[in-house]
Amino acid sequence: MSGHDSKYFSTTKKGEIPELKEELNSQYKDKRKDAVKKVIAAMTVGKDVSSLFTDVVNCMQTENLELKKLVYLYLINYAKSQPDLAILAVNTFVKDSQDPNPLIRALAVRTMGCIRVDKITEYLCDPLQRCLKDDDPYVRKTAAICVAKLFDINAELVEDRGFLESLKDLISDNNPMVVANAVAALAEIQENSTRPIFEITSHTLSKLLTALNECTEWGQVFILDALSRYKAADPREAENIVERVTPRLQHANCAVVLSAVKMILQQMELIASTDVVRNLCKKMAPPLVTLLSAEPEIQYVALRNINLIVQRRPTILAHEIKVFFCKYNDPIYVKMEKLEIMIKLASDRNIDQVLLEFKEYATEVDVDFVRKAVRAIGRCAIKLERAAERCISVLLELIKIKVNYVVQEAIIVIKDIFRRYPNTYESIIATLCESLDTLDEPEAKASMIWIIGEYAERIDNADELLESFLESFPEEPAQVQLQLLTATVKLFLKKPTEGPQQMIQVVLNNATVETDNPDLRDRAYIYWRLLSTDPEAAKDVVLAEKPVISDDSNQLDPSLLDELLANIATLSSVYHKPPDAFVTRVKTTASKTEDDDYPDGSEAGYSDTSAQPADGGASPPTTSSGVPYAAARQPAPAPTSTAPAASVPDLLGDLIGLDSSAIVPVDEPAAPGPTLPVVLPAATGQGLQISAQLTRRDGQIFYSMLLENNSQVALDGFMIQFNKNSFGLAAAGPLQVPPLQPGTSTRTLLPMVSFQNMSTGPTSSLLQVAVKNNQQPVWYFNDKISLHIFFAEDGRMERGNFLETWRSLPDSNEIANDFPGIVVNGVEATLDRLAASNMFFIAKRKHANQDVFYFSAKMPRGIPFLIELTTIVGTPGLKCAIKTPDPDMAPLFFEALGTLLNA
Amino acid sequence: MPVAASAIYFLNLRGDVLINRLYRDDVGGNMVDAFRTHIMQTKELGTCPVRQIGGCSFFYMRISNVYIVIVVSGNANVACAFKFVVEAVALFKSYFGGAFDEDAIRNNFVLIYELLDEIMDFGYPQNLSPEILKLYITQEGVRSPFSSKPSDRPVPNATLQVTGAVGWRREGLVYKKNEVFLDIVESVNLLMSSKGSVLRCDVTGKLLMKCFLSGMPDLKLGLNDKIGLEKESQLKSRPTKSGKTIELDDVTFHQCVNLTRFNSEKTVSFVPPDGEFELMKYRITEGVNLPFRVLPTIKELGRTRMEVNVKVKSVFGAKMFALGVVIKIPVPKQTAKTNFQVTSGRAKYNASIDCLVWKIRKFPGQTEPTLSAEVELISTMAEKKSWTRPPIQMEFQVPMFTASGLRVRFLKVCILILLVCHAPLSKSPSSNDFHLQVWEKSGYNTVEWVRYITKAGSYEIRC
């Protein structure tokens, strides 16, 4: 029963377009239909067939439903590029929307909603109004969704024409599918609006819960998702809701199950009775486990969600750990997630079984998985005190296999175990030392050196061992050098004999004179001074007791967890990030202001560097590594080495003061300037805080930056890099920042170039910046490009010219936006402010009681912006309409305007 | 937000777009390029099915030689999106008659466009059941149920059925012979340690049903599961008949099953779709009857020789037999030569999967054939790492056997015929034009066929 449509792809003769044109105008129906199919085939493979617009639209009036659908499909794709011709189709659409055949009525409305051309939108209103009240439920359910489409194009129109009320009426429709679609549409409109539109009352709630029984599976998802926002008034109501939702757990559709789980978990927060809660937990377990027999992709989604669920309600799956055992043929992403959950569910009761599994995984082929399995053993040891010994013995067995990366990973986790349980398991050090010369990864080496230093007094040949590393000191990575330095000092303090004495001199010499790394140099100086002034104090500092580390497998912050649980089944729950961390949508009725800038946007975007979006921002990396997928290895030195230093701040403060004055004589005074928004907070930047903003001065764009060093070390070698962006903004030269001493700050103006090497894709205001220095890892943060920095000084237009340009641009290029919160108080001040941003005042007129102002502005490459502002002076609310040849810029323009007027 | 997709792309393995549909304006038409450069052409492919690139998120699945990619910009419902893809593929398969691959897409692109338009609107999945869609989306396209032309099979109320409460069955079906076929298909998943202890074991079962029934029958299914039986005996206040009962860990049902009723009365009652469908799925972990036990002994004799002995024991009834048994015993990559002795079936060394493959076409119950093999290895320099042994894997089918012990006790067909007849118009022009009569028809005979089969899911024995 397979078709043979592939023949339509094979027309590659010369003059294809004229030939198609001729066929489209053929008098024979079949020939016309074949021609349309060929056009669609060409469209599918990416050829531009927009020139056939009129000819295709001419085929629209047909009895043949299939042909009609094809023409409609063509329209959806090309109407935007031919807005004036698209109007030709309107008549047929309107006619079709009154066709006796409900399929055609629905088709017309559905398609019109997909054509985002303003003129068509106007004509859509009447048919839509009719279809919302159609006799046929199929038409009504299509119309319901169409309201959401229209809202996306023109929110104002939807509110003005009362579509929202009609949509709300549909919630009481007698057809369940209509109800479901109406709910979906309303929920979406609510999400994009700041006004309360779709409020769920207990009345709608019970109505919708009833509809749930009769809906299609998808309809159930829409309704459950919408209802999960409902807050029950009291435990009783919550219990009632849960009771009616629980049967959904038995549904074959995984989306229904997850949405039901979401809803139940939300309501459970209110239920006080432990019996009821326990019972619910029992009911939720089997359906969650069943999700793991679905397709691997669905399993992955389920596992990411289960990860969240067990953090809140560990009892649900406490007895089901076996189902998370990895199958040999599971895809790697499923295995990794299962492992993570196994660690979370590991307990004294099941640890033996779990360890056997981990051990098995540690002998598999995939290196990343093996490493994670080894780390998992370590994490269990840290989490479960009573099992630590067994974990260690498994690790030792693994070390004996002598697979290089297993050994290295094991040593890294054993270091963590030593920190967690000091003076308990040193007996195994001898075994560890056997693998000493196979270590080649910095982290493993550093861990081993830390162990040697920490237990120097119990290792007879500790000095020999360290000495073997010292030979290659200058070539080692910074992480290892720092650790070697500290370990040698520890050794010397513990065994102040001749050998270590010599070693310490070599090390200190190496680390102060022969290195360029200021972090290493400073630490060496501190040790040096400590040792030479007061060795006892040095002992107190270097050999101080360390704070106990804890297991990080329950890493999410409770409030973040709450938010993620409210988003079960969605992307947010898969990424483990709140929605606003990755969704960059502007609400239609609210203008975005400066404060909306999320300060820690460092993890959004940057696909090139953050290979795992799923875990980017949620979990701060810690020593025992909650970092999933070994890819994100921690570059900073282990906190063990810095912890003792931090415990005696006074002494160190003095020392640093001495030091810094010796090295850098003059501290450059920070130039005063306007306050800049913080783009990299000190908390994220390990003490480095960066505030920055794009500005325009004398026709040149600058990146105005303020760098503050709140860390303990001097920072130098600053460099900056901008990711490809929509405006091709990039640094015109290197970042010129002097070395920053602790506690100081500096300002700089970085000249920028624009429109070079622009990124493709939709125009976005996102500016991704990376800043690095010699001491810290690379910092990434996001900034916003405000469009007005591009407005050129020569953007003033003559009135005549303005009017002419306004007329020459088609109406579809006119885009309007409302700023309900903005008040224009002084006309002069506003005009001045806009003029300062190169938006030039052209004219003013009165319209009713409103003032209408006209401005012009110009982007580089000669793109003009014609701006019309309508407002009543002194009252909130401003309407802005712009006309420009490049309407894609409009949202960015409104964003910039909002910022300017709000400031 | 339950939106599942802003755009959907079907790509071939080279990354060419076979067909695509944009449902929303919030993702650019060229986003698929980002997918190609950041996922398809990198090692990323296959490492994670959900990825963020720039401001958009991509979900992808590979089905035969086609990548199906969904692009969204907001916080979409991922579960919904993947399930939609799975169901859509099932729908396409049902239209194309089986295969879903690059060629099938090219050969049916008009139909796929039409279906894509119908099954999702503005990113919201709509009705995807093939049964209903086939009413008005036909291969020929010309046969619209509403066209004025008389067509061979008029469907008076397709739109009502798309949206109706029984959205999966059309009305007015008539069969001369009413037949119901019921297949119970179980897959046993096993993970056994080398010492023979069961690490993980479960059965996932499916009840596949094929119905050819007239009218709108209401079916009731009875199984030998514990809860259902208890409830039944409670209701009828008489003790349950003796016999083996089993405990189902979890059950999920096709959308035709009334879940509320199942929850309160524990009966599985439903109006089935016409033709073939999956009525329910279940999972059992307790009391699983494993059809096979595998006892491997693998000895490494020095660096170049290995001795493999595998005994497979069938533990089902002696009168039954398993079909298509395949046992894959892994051997190291550097295998040079193998020598076999088998007491049943045939074995050979397959170098492409590094396994000894032992096939037994017909495997009777209560027998225990063995394989013993000598494997010679090439000695290599890189021998520091000992061989990591993948598990032994097994495939089989055992007809008339259920690993769970599940049995169908009864399948009742209660037929309620809704008879719709036109009332004389002259009589009461103002009242309804339809007069409804409901009665239970007695002479409704059905033939029921029940088959059982147990297959291997992932049946793994570590060695």
PDB file of N, CA and C in Angstrom, chain A residues 747-798:
ATOM      1  N   ARG A 747      38.758  49.895  35.986  1.00  0.00           N
ATOM      2  CA  ARG A 747      37.759  50.108  34.938  1.00  0.00           C
ATOM      3  C   ARG A 747      38.462  50.137  33.599  1.00  0.00           C
ATOM      4  N   THR A 748      37.754  49.709  32.587  1.00  0.00           N
ATOM      5  CA  THR A 748      38.362  49.800  31.272  1.00  0.00           C
ATOM      6  C   THR A 748      37.282  49.988  30.219  1.00  0.00           C
ATOM      7  N   LEU A 749      37.667  50.582  29.110  1.00  0.00           N
ATOM      8  CA  LEU A 749      36.759  50.723  27.977  1.00  0.00           C
ATOM      9  C   LEU A 749      37.365  49.924  26.840  1.00  0.00           C
ATOM     10  N   LEU A 750      36.682  48.902  26.445  1.00  0.00           N
ATOM     11  CA  LEU A 750      37.209  48.052  25.386  1.00  0.00           C
ATOM     12  C   LEU A 750      36.540  48.433  24.078  1.00  0.00           C
ATOM     13  N   PRO A 751      37.284  48.941  23.114  1.00  0.00           N
ATOM     14  CA  PRO A 751      36.655  49.288  21.834  1.00  0.00           C
ATOM     15  C   PRO A 751      36.168  48.027  21.114  1.00  0.00           C
ATOM     16  N   MET A 752      35.026  48.165  20.463  1.00  0.00           N
ATOM     17  CA  MET A 752      34.420  46.985  19.832  1.00  0.00           C
ATOM     18  C   MET A 752      34.241  47.236  18.343  1.00  0.00           C
ATOM     19  N   VAL A 753      34.212  46.170  17.586  1.00  0.00           N
ATOM     20  CA  VAL A 753      33.800  46.260  16.193  1.00  0.00           C
ATOM     21  C   VAL A 753      32.482  45.512  16.072  1.00  0.00           C
ATOM     22  N   SER A 754      31.694  45.882  15.052  1.00  0.00           N
ATOM     23  CA  SER A 754      30.422  45.183  14.892  1.00  0.00           C
ATOM     24  C   SER A 754      30.240  44.744  13.453  1.00  0.00           C
ATOM     25  N   PHE A 755      29.269  43.885  13.254  1.00  0.00           N
ATOM     26  CA  PHE A 755      28.897  43.352  11.944  1.00  0.00           C
ATOM     27  C   PHE A 755      30.075  42.690  11.250  1.00  0.00           C
ATOM     28  N   GLN A 756      30.832  41.936  12.026  1.00  0.00           N
ATOM     29  CA  GLN A 756      31.861  41.109  11.418  1.00  0.00           C
ATOM     30  C   GLN A 756      31.641  39.707  11.927  1.00  0.00           C
ATOM     31  N   ASN A 757      31.654  38.773  11.002  1.00  0.00           N
ATOM     32  CA  ASN A 757      31.541  37.371  11.392  1.00  0.00           C
ATOM     33  C   ASN A 757      30.314  37.131  12.277  1.00  0.00           C
ATOM     34  N   MET A 758      29.152  37.463  11.703  1.00  0.00           N
ATOM     35  CA  MET A 758      27.926  37.356  12.496  1.00  0.00           C
ATOM     36  C   MET A 758      27.448  35.915  12.554  1.00  0.00           C
ATOM     37  N   SER A 759      26.746  35.597  13.646  1.00  0.00           N
ATOM     38  CA  SER A 759      26.191  34.247  13.738  1.00  0.00           C
ATOM     39  C   SER A 759      24.925  34.211  12.913  1.00  0.00           C
ATOM     40  N   THR A 760      24.609  33.035  12.405  1.00  0.00           N
ATOM     41  CA  THR A 760      23.358  32.890  11.675  1.00  0.00           C
ATOM     42  C   THR A 760      22.281  32.519  12.669  1.00  0.00           C
ATOM     43  N   GLY A 761      21.103  32.286  12.176  1.00  0.00           N
ATOM     44  CA  GLY A 761      20.023  31.937  13.104  1.00  0.00           C
ATOM     45  C   GLY A 761      19.232  33.169  13.451  1.00  0.00           C
ATOM     46  N   PRO A 762      18.203  32.980  14.259  1.00  0.00           N
ATOM     47  CA  PRO A 762      17.336  34.111  14.576  1.00  0.00           C
ATOM     48  C   PRO A 762      18.107  35.197  15.323  1.00  0.00           C
ATOM     49  N   THR A 763      17.723  36.438  15.035  1.00  0.00           N
ATOM     50  CA  THR A 763      18.386  37.541  15.678  1.00  0.00           C
ATOM     51  C   THR A 763      18.146  37.495  17.175  1.00  0.00           C
ATOM     52  N   SER A 764      19.214  37.606  17.919  1.00  0.00           N
ATOM     53  CA  SER A 764      19.071  37.507  19.360  1.00  0.00           C
ATOM     54  C   SER A 764      19.934  38.559  20.016  1.00  0.00           C
ATOM     55  N   SER A 765      19.485  39.010  21.188  1.00  0.00           N
ATOM     56  CA  SER A 765      20.237  40.045  21.869  1.00  0.00           C
ATOM     57  C   SER A 765      21.304  39.451  22.774  1.00  0.00           C
ATOM     58  N   LEU A 766      21.452  38.151  22.724  1.00  0.00           N
ATOM     59  CA  LEU A 766      22.380  37.489  23.638  1.00  0.00           C
ATOM     60  C   LEU A 766      23.827  37.778  23.243  1.00  0.00           C
ATOM     61  N   LEU A 767      24.609  38.179  24.224  1.00  0.00           N
ATOM     62  CA  LEU A 767      26.035  38.372  23.992  1.00  0.00           C
ATOM     63  C   LEU A 767      26.749  37.486  24.997  1.00  0.00           C
ATOM     64  N   GLN A 768      27.470  36.506  24.482  1.00  0.00           N
ATOM     65  CA  GLN A 768      28.141  35.588  25.383  1.00  0.00           C
ATOM     66  C   GLN A 768      29.614  35.963  25.449  1.00  0.00           C
ATOM     67  N   VAL A 769      30.089  36.107  26.662  1.00  0.00           N
ATOM     68  CA  VAL A 769      31.431  36.620  26.852  1.00  0.00           C
ATOM     69  C   VAL A 769      32.234  35.626  27.688  1.00  0.00           C
ATOM     70  N   ALA A 770      33.490  35.495  27.351  1.00  0.00           N
ATOM     71  CA  ALA A 770      34.380  34.673  28.154  1.00  0.00           C
ATOM     72  C   ALA A 770      35.552  35.544  28.589  1.00  0.00           C
ATOM     73  N   VAL A 771      35.892  35.487  29.865  1.00  0.00           N
ATOM     74  CA  VAL A 771      37.031  36.244  30.364  1.00  0.00           C
ATOM     75  C   VAL A 771      37.954  35.261  31.068  1.00  0.00           C
ATOM     76  N   LYS A 772      39.237  35.368  30.764  1.00  0.00           N
ATOM     77  CA  LYS A 772      40.139  34.488  31.500  1.00  0.00           C
ATOM     78  C   LYS A 772      41.304  35.274  32.071  1.00  0.00           C
ATOM     79  N   ASN A 773      41.959  34.693  33.040  1.00  0.00           N
ATOM     80  CA  ASN A 773      43.195  35.258  33.534  1.00  0.00           C
ATOM     81  C   ASN A 773      44.133  34.098  33.843  1.00  0.00           C
ATOM     82  N   ASN A 774      45.292  34.398  34.311  1.00  0.00           N
ATOM     83  CA  ASN A 774      46.278  33.331  34.480  1.00  0.00           C
ATOM     84  C   ASN A 774      46.016  32.465  35.703  1.00  0.00           C
ATOM     85  N   GLN A 775      45.160  32.952  36.603  1.00  0.00           N
ATOM     86  CA  GLN A 775      45.030  32.246  37.869  1.00  0.00           C
ATOM     87  C   GLN A 775      43.772  31.397  37.965  1.00  0.00           C
ATOM     88  N   GLN A 776      42.770  31.772  37.226  1.00  0.00           N
ATOM     89  CA  GLN A 776      41.473  31.124  37.436  1.00  0.00           C
ATOM     90  C   GLN A 776      41.030  30.415  36.169  1.00  0.00           C
ATOM     91  N   PRO A 777      40.019  29.557  36.308  1.00  0.00           N
ATOM     92  CA  PRO A 777      39.462  28.978  35.089  1.00  0.00           C
ATOM     93  C   PRO A 777      38.792  30.059  34.245  1.00  0.00           C
ATOM     94  N   VAL A 778      38.435  29.714  33.046  1.00  0.00           N
ATOM     95  CA  VAL A 778      37.769  30.677  32.166  1.00  0.00           C
ATOM     96  C   VAL A 778      36.362  30.928  32.685  1.00  0.00           C
ATOM     97  N   TRP A 779      35.977  32.191  32.762  1.00  0.00           N
ATOM     98  CA  TRP A 779      34.612  32.532  33.202  1.00  0.00           C
ATOM     99  C   TRP A 779      33.758  32.849  32.009  1.00  0.00           C
ATOM    100  N   TYR A 780      32.555  32.297  31.972  1.00  0.00           N
ATOM    101  CA  TYR A 780      31.617  32.612  30.907  1.00  0.00           C
ATOM    102  C   TYR A 780      30.444  33.363  31.507  1.00  0.00           C
ATOM    103  N   PHE A 781      30.010  34.385  30.843  1.00  0.00           N
ATOM    104  CA  PHE A 781      28.781  35.021  31.302  1.00  0.00           C
ATOM    105  C   PHE A 781      28.025  35.592  30.119  1.00  0.00           C
ATOM    106  N   ASN A 782      26.773  35.903  30.356  1.00  0.00           N
ATOM    107  CA  ASN A 782      25.925  36.422  29.288  1.00  0.00           C
ATOM    108  C   ASN A 782      25.615  37.877  29.538  1.00  0.00           C
ATOM    109  N   ASP A 783      25.593  38.618  28.470  1.00  0.00           N
ATOM    110  CA  ASP A 783      25.179  40.004  28.573  1.00  0.00           C
ATOM    111  C   ASP A 783      24.131  40.212  27.488  1.00  0.00           C
ATOM    112  N   LYS A 784      23.472  41.362  27.570  1.00  0.00           N
ATOM    113  CA  LYS A 784      22.460  41.618  26.561  1.00  0.00           C
ATOM    114  C   LYS A 784      22.916  42.750  25.657  1.00  0.00           C
ATOM    115  N   ILE A 785      22.634  42.608  24.376  1.00  0.00           N
ATOM    116  CA  ILE A 785      22.971  43.681  23.459  1.00  0.00           C
ATOM    117  C   ILE A 785      21.749  44.582  23.356  1.00  0.00           C
ATOM    118  N   SER A 786      21.905  45.802  23.767  1.00  0.00           N
ATOM    119  CA  SER A 786      20.817  46.747  23.632  1.00  0.00           C
ATOM    120  C   SER A 786      20.940  47.378  22.256  1.00  0.00           C
ATOM    121  N   LEU A 787      19.860  47.325  21.502  1.00  0.00           N
ATOM    122  CA  LEU A 787      19.949  47.712  20.095  1.00  0.00           C
ATOM    123  C   LEU A 787      20.421  49.154  19.906  1.00  0.00           C
ATOM    124  N   HIS A 788      20.093  50.026  20.866  1.00  0.00           N
ATOM    125  CA  HIS A 788      20.345  51.450  20.622  1.00  0.00           C
ATOM    126  C   HIS A 788      21.820  51.792  20.522  1.00  0.00           C
ATOM    127  N   ILE A 789      22.699  50.904  20.960  1.00  0.00           N
ATOM    128  CA  ILE A 789      24.117  51.232  20.812  1.00  0.00           C
ATOM    129  C   ILE A 789      24.537  51.271  19.354  1.00  0.00           C
ATOM    130  N   PHE A 790      23.719  50.695  18.501  1.00  0.00           N
ATOM    131  CA  PHE A 790      24.095  50.697  17.080  1.00  0.00           C
ATOM    132  C   PHE A 790      23.598  51.938  16.358  1.00  0.00           C
ATOM    133  N   PHE A 791      22.675  52.686  16.970  1.00  0.00           N
ATOM    134  CA  PHE A 791      22.085  53.809  16.260  1.00  0.00           C
ATOM    135  C   PHE A 791      23.153  54.850  15.936  1.00  0.00           C
ATOM    136  N   ALA A 792      23.245  55.164  14.660  1.00  0.00           N
ATOM    137  CA  ALA A 792      24.332  56.024  14.207  1.00  0.00           C
ATOM    138  C   ALA A 792      23.986  57.489  14.450  1.00  0.00           C
ATOM    139  N   GLU A 793      25.039  58.284  14.547  1.00  0.00           N
ATOM    140  CA  GLU A 793      24.872  59.717  14.800  1.00  0.00           C
ATOM    141  C   GLU A 793      24.210  60.419  13.611  1.00  0.00           C
ATOM    142  N   ASP A 794      24.327  59.833  12.418  1.00  0.00           N
ATOM    143  CA  ASP A 794      23.757  60.493  11.239  1.00  0.00           C
ATOM    144  C   ASP A 794      22.365  59.951  10.931  1.00  0.00           C
ATOM    145  N   GLY A 795      21.656  59.546  11.960  1.00  0.00           N
ATOM    146  CA  GLY A 795      20.353  58.919  11.729  1.00  0.00           C
ATOM    147  C   GLY A 795      19.197  59.898  11.579  1.00  0.00           C
ATOM    148  N   ARG A 796      19.467  61.209  11.629  1.00  0.00           N
ATOM    149  CA  ARG A 796      18.363  62.167  11.536  1.00  0.00           C
ATOM    150  C   ARG A 796      17.835  62.223  10.107  1.00  0.00           C
ATOM    151  N   MET A 797      16.510  62.211   9.962  1.00  0.00           N
ATOM    152  CA  MET A 797      15.887  62.244   8.634  1.00  0.00           C
ATOM    153  C   MET A 797      15.138  63.557   8.470  1.00  0.00           C
ATOM    154  N   GLU A 798      15.068  64.015   7.239  1.00  0.00           N
ATOM    155  CA  GLU A 798      14.198  65.158   6.948  1.00  0.00           C
ATOM    156  C   GLU A 798      12.754  64.678   6.986  1.00  0.00           C
TER     157      GLU A 798
END
